[in-house]
GROMACS .gro file of C-alpha atoms in nm:
model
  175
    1UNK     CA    1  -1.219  -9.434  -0.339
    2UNK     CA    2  -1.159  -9.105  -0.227
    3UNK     CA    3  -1.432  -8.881  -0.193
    4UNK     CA    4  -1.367  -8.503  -0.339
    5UNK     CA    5  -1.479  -8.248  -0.088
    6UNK     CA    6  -1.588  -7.951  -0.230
    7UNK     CA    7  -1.450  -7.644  -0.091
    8UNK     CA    8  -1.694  -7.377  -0.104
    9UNK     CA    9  -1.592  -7.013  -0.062
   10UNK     CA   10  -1.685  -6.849   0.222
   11UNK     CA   11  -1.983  -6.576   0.148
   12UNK     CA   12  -1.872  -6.190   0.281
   13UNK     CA   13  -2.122  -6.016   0.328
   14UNK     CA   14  -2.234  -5.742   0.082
   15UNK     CA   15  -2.269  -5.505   0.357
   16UNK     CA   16  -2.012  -5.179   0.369
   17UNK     CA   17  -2.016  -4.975   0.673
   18UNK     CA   18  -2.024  -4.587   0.566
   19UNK     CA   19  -1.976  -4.416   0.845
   20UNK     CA   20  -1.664  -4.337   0.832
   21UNK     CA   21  -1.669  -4.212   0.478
   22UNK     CA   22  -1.986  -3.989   0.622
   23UNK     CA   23  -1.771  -3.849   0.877
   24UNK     CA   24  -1.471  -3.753   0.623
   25UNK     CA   25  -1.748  -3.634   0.374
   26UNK     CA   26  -1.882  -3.359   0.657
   27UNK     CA   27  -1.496  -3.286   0.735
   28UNK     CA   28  -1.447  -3.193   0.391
   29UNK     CA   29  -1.777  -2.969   0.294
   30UNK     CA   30  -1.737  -2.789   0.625
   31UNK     CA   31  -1.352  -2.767   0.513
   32UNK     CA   32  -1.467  -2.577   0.216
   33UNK     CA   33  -1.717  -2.371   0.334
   34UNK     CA   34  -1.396  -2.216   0.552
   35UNK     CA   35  -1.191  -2.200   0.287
   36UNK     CA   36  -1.434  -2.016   0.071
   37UNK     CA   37  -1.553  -1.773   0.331
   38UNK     CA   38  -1.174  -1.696   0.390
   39UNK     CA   39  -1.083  -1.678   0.031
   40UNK     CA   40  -1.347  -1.352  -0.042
   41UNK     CA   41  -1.181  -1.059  -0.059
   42UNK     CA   42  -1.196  -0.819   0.196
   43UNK     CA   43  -1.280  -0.482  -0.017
   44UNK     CA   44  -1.354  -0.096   0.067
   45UNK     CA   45  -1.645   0.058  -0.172
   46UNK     CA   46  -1.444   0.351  -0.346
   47UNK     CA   47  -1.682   0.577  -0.489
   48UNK     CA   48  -1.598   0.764  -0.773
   49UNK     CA   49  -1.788   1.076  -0.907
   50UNK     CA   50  -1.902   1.189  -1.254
   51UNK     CA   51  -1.669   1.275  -1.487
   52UNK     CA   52  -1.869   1.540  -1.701
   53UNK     CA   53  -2.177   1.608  -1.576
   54UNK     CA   54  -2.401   1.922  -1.776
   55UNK     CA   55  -2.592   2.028  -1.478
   56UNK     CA   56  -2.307   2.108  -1.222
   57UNK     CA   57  -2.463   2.397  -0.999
   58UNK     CA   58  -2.253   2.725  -0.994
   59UNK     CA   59  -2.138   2.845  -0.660
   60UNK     CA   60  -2.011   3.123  -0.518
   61UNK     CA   61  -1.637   3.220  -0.602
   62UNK     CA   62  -1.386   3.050  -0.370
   63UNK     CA   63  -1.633   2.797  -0.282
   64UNK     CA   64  -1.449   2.516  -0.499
   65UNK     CA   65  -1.112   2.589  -0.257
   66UNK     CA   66  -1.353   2.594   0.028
   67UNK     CA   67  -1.431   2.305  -0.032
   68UNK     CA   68  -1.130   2.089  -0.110
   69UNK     CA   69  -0.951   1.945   0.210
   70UNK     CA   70  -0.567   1.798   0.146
   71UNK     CA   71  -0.448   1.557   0.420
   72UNK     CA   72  -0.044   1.486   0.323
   73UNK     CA   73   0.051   1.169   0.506
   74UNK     CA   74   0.431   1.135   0.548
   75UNK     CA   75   0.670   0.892   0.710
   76UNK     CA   76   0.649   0.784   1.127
   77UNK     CA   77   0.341   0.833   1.126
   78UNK     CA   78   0.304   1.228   1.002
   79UNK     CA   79  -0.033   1.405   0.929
   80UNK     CA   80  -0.027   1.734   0.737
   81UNK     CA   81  -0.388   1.902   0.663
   82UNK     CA   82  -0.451   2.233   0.522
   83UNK     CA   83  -0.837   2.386   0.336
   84UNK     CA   84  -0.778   2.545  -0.009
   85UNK     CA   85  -0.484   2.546  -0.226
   86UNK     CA   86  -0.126   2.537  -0.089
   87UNK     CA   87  -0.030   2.827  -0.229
   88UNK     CA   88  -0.308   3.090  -0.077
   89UNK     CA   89  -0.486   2.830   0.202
   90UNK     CA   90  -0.820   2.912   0.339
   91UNK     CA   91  -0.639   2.719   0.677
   92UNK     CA   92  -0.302   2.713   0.707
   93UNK     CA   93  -0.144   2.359   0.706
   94UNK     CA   94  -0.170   2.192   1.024
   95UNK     CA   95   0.026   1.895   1.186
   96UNK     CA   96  -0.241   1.626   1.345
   97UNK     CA   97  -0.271   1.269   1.484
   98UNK     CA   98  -0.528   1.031   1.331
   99UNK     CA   99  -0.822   0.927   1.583
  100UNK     CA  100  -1.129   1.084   1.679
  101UNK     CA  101  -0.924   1.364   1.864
  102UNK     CA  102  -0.764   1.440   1.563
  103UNK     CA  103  -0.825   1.488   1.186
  104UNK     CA  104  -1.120   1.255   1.238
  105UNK     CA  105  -1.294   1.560   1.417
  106UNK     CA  106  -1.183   1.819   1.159
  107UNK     CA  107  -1.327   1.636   0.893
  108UNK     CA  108  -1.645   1.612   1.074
  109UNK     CA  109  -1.665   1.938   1.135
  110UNK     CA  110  -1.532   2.050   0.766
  111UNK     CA  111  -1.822   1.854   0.648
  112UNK     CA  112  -2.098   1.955   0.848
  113UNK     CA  113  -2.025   2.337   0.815
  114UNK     CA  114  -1.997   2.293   0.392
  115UNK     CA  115  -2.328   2.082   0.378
  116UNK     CA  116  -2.553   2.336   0.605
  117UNK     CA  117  -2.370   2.622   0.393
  118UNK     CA  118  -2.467   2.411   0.032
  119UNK     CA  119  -2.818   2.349   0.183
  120UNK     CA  120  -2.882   2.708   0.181
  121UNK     CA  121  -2.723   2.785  -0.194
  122UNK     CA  122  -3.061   2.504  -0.287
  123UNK     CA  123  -2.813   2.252  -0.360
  124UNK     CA  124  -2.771   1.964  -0.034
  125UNK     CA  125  -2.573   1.692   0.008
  126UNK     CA  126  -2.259   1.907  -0.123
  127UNK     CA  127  -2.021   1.820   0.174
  128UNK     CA  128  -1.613   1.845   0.165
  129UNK     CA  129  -1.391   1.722  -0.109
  130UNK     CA  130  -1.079   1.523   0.038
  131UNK     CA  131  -0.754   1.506  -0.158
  132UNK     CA  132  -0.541   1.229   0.010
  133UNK     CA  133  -0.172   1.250  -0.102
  134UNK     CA  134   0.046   0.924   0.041
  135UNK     CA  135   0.443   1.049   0.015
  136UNK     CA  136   0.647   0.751  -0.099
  137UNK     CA  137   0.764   0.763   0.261
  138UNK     CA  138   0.434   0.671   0.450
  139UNK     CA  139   0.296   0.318   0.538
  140UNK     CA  140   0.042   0.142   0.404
  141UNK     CA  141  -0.141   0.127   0.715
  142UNK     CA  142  -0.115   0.507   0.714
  143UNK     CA  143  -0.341   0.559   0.411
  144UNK     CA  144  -0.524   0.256   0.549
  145UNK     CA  145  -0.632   0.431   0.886
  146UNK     CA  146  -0.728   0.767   0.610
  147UNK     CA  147  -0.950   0.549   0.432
  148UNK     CA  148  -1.114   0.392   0.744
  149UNK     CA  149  -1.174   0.782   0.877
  150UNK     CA  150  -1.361   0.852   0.487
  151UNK     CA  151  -1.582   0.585   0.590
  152UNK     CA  152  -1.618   0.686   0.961
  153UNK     CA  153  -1.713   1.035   0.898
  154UNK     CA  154  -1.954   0.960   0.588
  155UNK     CA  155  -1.717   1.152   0.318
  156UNK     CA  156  -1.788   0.975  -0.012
  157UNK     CA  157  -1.557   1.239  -0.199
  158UNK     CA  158  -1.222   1.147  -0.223
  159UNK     CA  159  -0.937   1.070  -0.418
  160UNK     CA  160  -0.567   0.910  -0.339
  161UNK     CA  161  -0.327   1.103  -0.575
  162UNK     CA  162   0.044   1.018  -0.544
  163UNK     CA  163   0.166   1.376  -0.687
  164UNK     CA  164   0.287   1.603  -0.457
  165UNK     CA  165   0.391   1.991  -0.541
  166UNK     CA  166   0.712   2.144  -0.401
  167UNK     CA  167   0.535   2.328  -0.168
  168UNK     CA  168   0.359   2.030  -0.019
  169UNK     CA  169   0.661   1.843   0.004
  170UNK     CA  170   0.854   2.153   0.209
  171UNK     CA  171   0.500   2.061   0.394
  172UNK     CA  172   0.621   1.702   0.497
  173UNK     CA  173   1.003   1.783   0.555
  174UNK     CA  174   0.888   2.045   0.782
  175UNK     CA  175   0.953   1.952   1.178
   0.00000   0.00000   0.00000
């Protein structure tokens, strides 16, 4: 008679070994947290003023063009600045560089003369109004570097318009 062995199965053991699934789980959050970080976008505040306001102080006559600042930015590179309107300026258009050395320091001094002259009218914090006019010619890194100067020099009045008159474009064309 034959005997009938049995065969048992062998028992694993119930044990799993997570460490590497601990090590792929910290890969992955820290993967994320990069991603996310990176992902933000990267914006500039552009403050934009009041559209009708009822108690807008009344200044002198002229002080409006005295005021208003132009900058024309043109192709390689090409700064054109002028006070007032084109037409009659209160300073004649100027060629400059961008930097500290150039329309970086006029708008620092622009500002700082029109807010100690709006301090005395009883009305402060009334500094230079900055008309930024990109020609279809001009970089993006052009109005770029502009925008970066607004913020450097504390100017939170401006606006980019893309309209240019006649006269401002004999302005650019000019050597």
């Amino acid at each position: 008679m034959e005997t009938c062995k049995k065969v048992r199965s062998k028992k694993l053991s119930t044990r799993v070994d997570l460490t590497a699934m601990v090590s792929v789980s910290f890969l992955l959050i820290i993967f994320f947290m990069v991603t996310t970080e990176l992902a933000k976008p990267k914006i500039l505040d552009l403050n934009q003023g009041d559209n009708g306001c009822c108690d807008c102080p009344r200044y002198p006559e002229g002080y409006g063009e005295n005021r208003s600042l132009t900058i024309l930015l043109g192709e390689n590179n090409k700064l054109v600045y002028f006070v007032g309107l084109v037409a009659s300026p209160i300073k004649e258009p100027q060629k400059t560089i961008y930097g500290k050395d150039g329309i970086r320091k006029e708008l620092l001094l622009r500002n700082k003369s029109l807010l100690a002259y709006s301090a005395k009218l009883g009305k402060p914090k009334r500094g230079i109004v900055v008309i930024i006019k990109p020609s279809k010619k001009s970089n993006y890194g052009n109005l770029v570097d502009i925008l970066d100067e607004m913020k450097i020099t504390g100017i939170n009045s401006y606006a980019i318009v893309d309209e240019f008159t006649p006269e401002e474009s004999k302005l650019l064309t000019a050597k």
